[in-house]
mmCIF file of C-alpha atoms in Angstrom:
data_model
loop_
_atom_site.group_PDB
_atom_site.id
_atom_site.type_symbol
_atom_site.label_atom_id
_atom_site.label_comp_id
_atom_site.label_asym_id
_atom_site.label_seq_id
_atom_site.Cartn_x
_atom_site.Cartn_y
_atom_site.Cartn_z
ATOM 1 C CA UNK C 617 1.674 3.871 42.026
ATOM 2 C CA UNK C 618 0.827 6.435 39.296
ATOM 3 C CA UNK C 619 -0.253 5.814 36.150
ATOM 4 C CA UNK C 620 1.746 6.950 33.046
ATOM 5 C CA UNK C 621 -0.066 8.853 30.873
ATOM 6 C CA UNK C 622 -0.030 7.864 27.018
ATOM 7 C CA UNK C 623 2.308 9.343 24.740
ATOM 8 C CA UNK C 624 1.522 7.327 21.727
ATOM 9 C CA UNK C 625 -1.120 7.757 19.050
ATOM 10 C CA UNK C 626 -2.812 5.836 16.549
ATOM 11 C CA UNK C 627 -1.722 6.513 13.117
ATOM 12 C CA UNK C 628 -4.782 5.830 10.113
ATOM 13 C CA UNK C 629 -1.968 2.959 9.010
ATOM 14 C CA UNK C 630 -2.574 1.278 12.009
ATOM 15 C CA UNK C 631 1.181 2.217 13.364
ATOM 16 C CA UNK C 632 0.764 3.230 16.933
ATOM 17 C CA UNK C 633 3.959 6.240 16.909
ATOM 18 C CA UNK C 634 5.461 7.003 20.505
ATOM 19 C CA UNK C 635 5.629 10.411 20.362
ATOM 20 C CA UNK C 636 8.719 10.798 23.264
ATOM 21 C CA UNK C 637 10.562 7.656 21.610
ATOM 22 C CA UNK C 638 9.287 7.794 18.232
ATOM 23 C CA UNK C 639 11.131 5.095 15.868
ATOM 24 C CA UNK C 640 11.580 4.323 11.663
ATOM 25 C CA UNK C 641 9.424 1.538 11.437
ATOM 26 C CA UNK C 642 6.509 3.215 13.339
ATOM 27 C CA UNK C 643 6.675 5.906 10.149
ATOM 28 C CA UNK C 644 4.412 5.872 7.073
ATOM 29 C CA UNK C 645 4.222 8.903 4.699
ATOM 30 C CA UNK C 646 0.622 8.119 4.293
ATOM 31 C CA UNK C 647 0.147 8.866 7.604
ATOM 32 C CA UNK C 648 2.774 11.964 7.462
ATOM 33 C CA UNK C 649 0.765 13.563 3.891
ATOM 34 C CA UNK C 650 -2.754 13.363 5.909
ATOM 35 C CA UNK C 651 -1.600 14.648 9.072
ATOM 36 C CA UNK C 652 0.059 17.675 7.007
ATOM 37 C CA UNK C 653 -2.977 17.809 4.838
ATOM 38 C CA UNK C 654 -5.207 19.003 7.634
ATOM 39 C CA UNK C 655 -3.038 20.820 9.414
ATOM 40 C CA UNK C 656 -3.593 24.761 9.064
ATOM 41 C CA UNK C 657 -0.597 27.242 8.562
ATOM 42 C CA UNK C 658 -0.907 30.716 10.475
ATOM 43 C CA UNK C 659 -3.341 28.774 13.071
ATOM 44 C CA UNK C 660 -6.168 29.181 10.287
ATOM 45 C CA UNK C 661 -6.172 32.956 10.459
ATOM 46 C CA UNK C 662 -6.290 33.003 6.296
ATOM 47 C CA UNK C 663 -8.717 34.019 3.687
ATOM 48 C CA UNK C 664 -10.011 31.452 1.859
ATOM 49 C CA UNK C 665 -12.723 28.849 1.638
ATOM 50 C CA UNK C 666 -9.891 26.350 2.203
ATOM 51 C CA UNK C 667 -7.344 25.996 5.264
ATOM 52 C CA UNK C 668 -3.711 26.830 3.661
ATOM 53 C CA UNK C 669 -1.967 23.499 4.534
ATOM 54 C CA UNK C 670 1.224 22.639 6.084
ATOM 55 C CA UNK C 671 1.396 19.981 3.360
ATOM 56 C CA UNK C 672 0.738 23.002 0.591
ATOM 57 C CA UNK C 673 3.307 24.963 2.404
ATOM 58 C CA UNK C 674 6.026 22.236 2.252
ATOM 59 C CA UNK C 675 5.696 21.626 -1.422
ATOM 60 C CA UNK C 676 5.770 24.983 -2.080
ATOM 61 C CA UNK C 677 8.997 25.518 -0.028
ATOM 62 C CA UNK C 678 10.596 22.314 -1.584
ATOM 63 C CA UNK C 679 9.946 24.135 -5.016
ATOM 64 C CA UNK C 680 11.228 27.519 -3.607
ATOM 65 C CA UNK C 681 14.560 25.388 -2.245
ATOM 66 C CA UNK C 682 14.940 23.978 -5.437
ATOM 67 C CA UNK C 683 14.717 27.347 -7.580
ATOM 68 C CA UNK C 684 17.394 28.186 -5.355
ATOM 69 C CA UNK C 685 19.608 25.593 -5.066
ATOM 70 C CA UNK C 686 18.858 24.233 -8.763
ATOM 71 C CA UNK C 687 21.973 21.349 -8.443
ATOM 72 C CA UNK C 688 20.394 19.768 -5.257
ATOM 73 C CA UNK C 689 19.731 16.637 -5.523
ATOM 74 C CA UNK C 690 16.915 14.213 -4.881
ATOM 75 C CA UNK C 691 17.881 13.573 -1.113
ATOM 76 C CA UNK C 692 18.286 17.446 -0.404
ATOM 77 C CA UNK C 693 15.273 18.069 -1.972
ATOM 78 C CA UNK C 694 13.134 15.251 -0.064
ATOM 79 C CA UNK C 695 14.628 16.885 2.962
ATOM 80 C CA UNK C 696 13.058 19.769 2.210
ATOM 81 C CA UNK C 697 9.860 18.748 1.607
ATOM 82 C CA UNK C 698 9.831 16.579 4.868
ATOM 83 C CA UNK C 699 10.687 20.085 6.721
ATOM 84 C CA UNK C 700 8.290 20.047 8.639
ATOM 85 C CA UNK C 701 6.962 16.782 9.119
ATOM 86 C CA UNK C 702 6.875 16.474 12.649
ATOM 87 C CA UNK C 703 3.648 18.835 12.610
ATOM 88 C CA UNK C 704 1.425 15.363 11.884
ATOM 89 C CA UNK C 705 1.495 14.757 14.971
ATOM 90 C CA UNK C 706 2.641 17.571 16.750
ATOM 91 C CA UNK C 707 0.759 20.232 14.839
ATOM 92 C CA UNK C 708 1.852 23.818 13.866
ATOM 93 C CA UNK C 709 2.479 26.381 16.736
ATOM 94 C CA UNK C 710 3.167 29.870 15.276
ATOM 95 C CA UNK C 711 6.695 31.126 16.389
ATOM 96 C CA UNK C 712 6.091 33.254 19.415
ATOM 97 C CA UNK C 713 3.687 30.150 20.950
ATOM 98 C CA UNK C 714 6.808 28.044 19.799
ATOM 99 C CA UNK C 715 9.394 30.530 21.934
ATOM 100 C CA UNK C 716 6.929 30.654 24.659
ATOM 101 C CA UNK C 717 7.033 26.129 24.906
ATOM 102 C CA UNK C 718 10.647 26.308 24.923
ATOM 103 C CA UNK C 719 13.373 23.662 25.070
ATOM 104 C CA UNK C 720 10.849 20.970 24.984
ATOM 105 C CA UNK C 721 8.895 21.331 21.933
ATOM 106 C CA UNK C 722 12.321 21.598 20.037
ATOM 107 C CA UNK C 723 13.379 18.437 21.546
ATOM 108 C CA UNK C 724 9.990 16.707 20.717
ATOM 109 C CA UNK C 725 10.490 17.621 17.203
ATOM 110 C CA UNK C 726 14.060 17.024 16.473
ATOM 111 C CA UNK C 727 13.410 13.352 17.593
ATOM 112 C CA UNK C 728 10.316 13.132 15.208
ATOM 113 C CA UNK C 729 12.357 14.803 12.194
ATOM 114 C CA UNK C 730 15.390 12.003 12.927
ATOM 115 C CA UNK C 731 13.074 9.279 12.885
ATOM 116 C CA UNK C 732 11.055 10.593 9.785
ATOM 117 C CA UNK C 733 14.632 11.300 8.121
ATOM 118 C CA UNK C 734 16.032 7.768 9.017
ATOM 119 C CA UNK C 735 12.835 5.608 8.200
ATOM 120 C CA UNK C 736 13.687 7.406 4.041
ATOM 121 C CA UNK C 737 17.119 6.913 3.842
ATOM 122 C CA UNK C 738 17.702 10.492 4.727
ATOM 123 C CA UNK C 739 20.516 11.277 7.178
ATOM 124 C CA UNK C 740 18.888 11.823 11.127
ATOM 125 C CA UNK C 741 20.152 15.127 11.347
ATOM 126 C CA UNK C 742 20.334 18.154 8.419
ATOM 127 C CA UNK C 743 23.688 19.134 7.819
ATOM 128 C CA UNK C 744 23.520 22.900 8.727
ATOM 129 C CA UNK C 745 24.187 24.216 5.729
ATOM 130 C CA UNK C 746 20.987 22.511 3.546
ATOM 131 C CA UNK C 747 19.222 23.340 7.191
ATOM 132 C CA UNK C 748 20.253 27.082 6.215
ATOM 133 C CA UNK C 749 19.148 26.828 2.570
ATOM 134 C CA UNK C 750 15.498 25.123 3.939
ATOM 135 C CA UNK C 751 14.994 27.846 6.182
ATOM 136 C CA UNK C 752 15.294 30.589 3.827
ATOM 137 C CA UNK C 753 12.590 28.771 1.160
ATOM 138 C CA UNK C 754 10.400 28.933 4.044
ATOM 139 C CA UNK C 755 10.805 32.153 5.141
ATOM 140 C CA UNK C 756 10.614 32.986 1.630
ATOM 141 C CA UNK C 757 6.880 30.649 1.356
ATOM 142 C CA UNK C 758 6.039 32.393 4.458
ATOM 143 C CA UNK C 759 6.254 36.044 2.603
ATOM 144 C CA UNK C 760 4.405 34.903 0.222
ATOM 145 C CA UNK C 761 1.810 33.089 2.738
ATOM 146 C CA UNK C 762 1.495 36.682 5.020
ATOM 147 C CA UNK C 763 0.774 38.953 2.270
ATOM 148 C CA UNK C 764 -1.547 36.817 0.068
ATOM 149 C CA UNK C 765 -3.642 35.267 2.441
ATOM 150 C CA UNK C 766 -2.368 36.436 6.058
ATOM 151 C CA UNK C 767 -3.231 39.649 6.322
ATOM 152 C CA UNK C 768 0.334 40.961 6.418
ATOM 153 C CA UNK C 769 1.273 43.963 4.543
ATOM 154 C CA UNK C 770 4.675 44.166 2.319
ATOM 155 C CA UNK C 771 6.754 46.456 5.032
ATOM 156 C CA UNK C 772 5.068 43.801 7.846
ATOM 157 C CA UNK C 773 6.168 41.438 5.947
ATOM 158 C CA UNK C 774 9.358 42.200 4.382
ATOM 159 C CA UNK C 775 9.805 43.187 8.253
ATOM 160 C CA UNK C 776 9.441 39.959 9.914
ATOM 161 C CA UNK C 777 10.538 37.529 7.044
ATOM 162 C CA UNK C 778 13.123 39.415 4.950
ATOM 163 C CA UNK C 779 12.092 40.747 1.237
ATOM 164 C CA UNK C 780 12.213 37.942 -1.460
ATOM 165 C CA UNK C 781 14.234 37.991 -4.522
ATOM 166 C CA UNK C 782 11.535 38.082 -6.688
ATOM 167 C CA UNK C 783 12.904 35.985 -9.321
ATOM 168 C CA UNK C 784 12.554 33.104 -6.540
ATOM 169 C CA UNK C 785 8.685 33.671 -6.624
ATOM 170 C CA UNK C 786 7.896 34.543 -10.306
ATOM 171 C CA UNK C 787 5.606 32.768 -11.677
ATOM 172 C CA UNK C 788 4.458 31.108 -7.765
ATOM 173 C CA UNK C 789 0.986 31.419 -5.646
ATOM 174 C CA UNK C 790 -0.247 30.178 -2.783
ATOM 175 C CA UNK C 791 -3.142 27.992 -3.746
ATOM 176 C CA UNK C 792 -5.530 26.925 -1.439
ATOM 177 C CA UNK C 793 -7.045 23.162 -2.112
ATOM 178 C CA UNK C 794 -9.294 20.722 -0.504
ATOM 179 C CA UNK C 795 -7.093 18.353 1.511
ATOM 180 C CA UNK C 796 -7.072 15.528 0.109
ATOM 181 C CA UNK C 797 -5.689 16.955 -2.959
ATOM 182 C CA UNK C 798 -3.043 18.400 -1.080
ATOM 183 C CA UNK C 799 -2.440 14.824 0.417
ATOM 184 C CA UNK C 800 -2.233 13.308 -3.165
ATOM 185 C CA UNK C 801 0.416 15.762 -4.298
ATOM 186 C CA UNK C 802 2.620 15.124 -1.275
ATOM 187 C CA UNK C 803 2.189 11.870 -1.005
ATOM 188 C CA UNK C 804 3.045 12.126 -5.537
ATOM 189 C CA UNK C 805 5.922 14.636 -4.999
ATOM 190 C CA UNK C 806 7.566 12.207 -2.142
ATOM 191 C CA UNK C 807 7.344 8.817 -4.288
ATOM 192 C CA UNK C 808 8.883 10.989 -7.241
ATOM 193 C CA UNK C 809 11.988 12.143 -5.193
ATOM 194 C CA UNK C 810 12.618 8.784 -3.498
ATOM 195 C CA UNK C 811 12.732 7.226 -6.831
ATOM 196 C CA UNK C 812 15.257 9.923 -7.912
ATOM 197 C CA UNK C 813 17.411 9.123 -4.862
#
């Protein structure tokens, strides 16, 4: 009889996540803000003395989402930060590596985003339109990530992610941070919106 091969890991709580049947209680946001913390963005292909985060990048979208959705409340906005949450375990695959995976890696991560959404008090799926709203602060954060420290240039940019209102961004940079800094602010940023909620 053949073995089955593991599909759990071994969270730094101590929680031991099944990765195909992942549930609430196996869910710590400790765990979620380190994962995210070393995680690179743009499969480290940035300038910088520092990896640009997919922790940095959600707290930048959440702050993006709010400028533009300014009467969203704490729940939206804690959705928005926990966008892509999933990648703690999963990692981040660019989009053409994501295409290229197919069904299953969208299936792996929708279960990890319900169980992440449902373990704080967030609804298991997004209602479509906040998904909407999400998606456009991080295409928006990913503009900003191509042409600062990508590579990109504005018309590549503008060209694969869609020009920014620039009001949306004034006043915003991408800031590249040692990770456990990055870690304390999302792990900071998440306590402050569940409190609000």
């Amino acid at each position: 009889m053949a073995r089955q091969a593991r599909a759990w890991q071994r969270m730094l709580s101590g929680r031991r996540l099944d990765l195909l049947d992942p549930t609430p209680v196996d869910i710590e946001i400790e765990d979620i803000a380190h994962g995210l913390a070393f995680v690179a963005r743009w499969n480290g292909q940035t300038r910088g003395d520092y990896a640009y985060s997919v922790a940095e990048h959600s707290l930048l979208v959440e702050t993006i989402f709010a400028r533009m959705c300014p009467r969203a409340g704490a729940a939206q906005r804690l959705t928005a930060l926990l966008h892509d949450a999933p990648e703690y375990v999963i990692g981040d695959m660019i989009s053409p590596v994501k295409a290229a995976v197919g069904p299953g890696y969208e299936a792996l991560d929708k279960r990890l985003s319900s169980a992440i959404h449902i373990r704080f008090g967030l609804t298991a799926e997004t209602p479509v339109r906040l998904k909407k709203q999400i998606k456009k602060a991080d295409k928006v954060s990913a503009w900003m990530e191509a042409t600062e420290i990508a590579g990109f240039t504005t018309a590549e940019a503008d060209r694969f992610f869609g020009a920014p209102d620039r009001a949306l961004i004034d006043g915003l940079s991408i800031r590249l941070r040692p990770p456990v800094e990055v870690r304390a602010e999302f792990t900071a940023r998440h306590e402050d919106l569940l409190r609000q909620m």
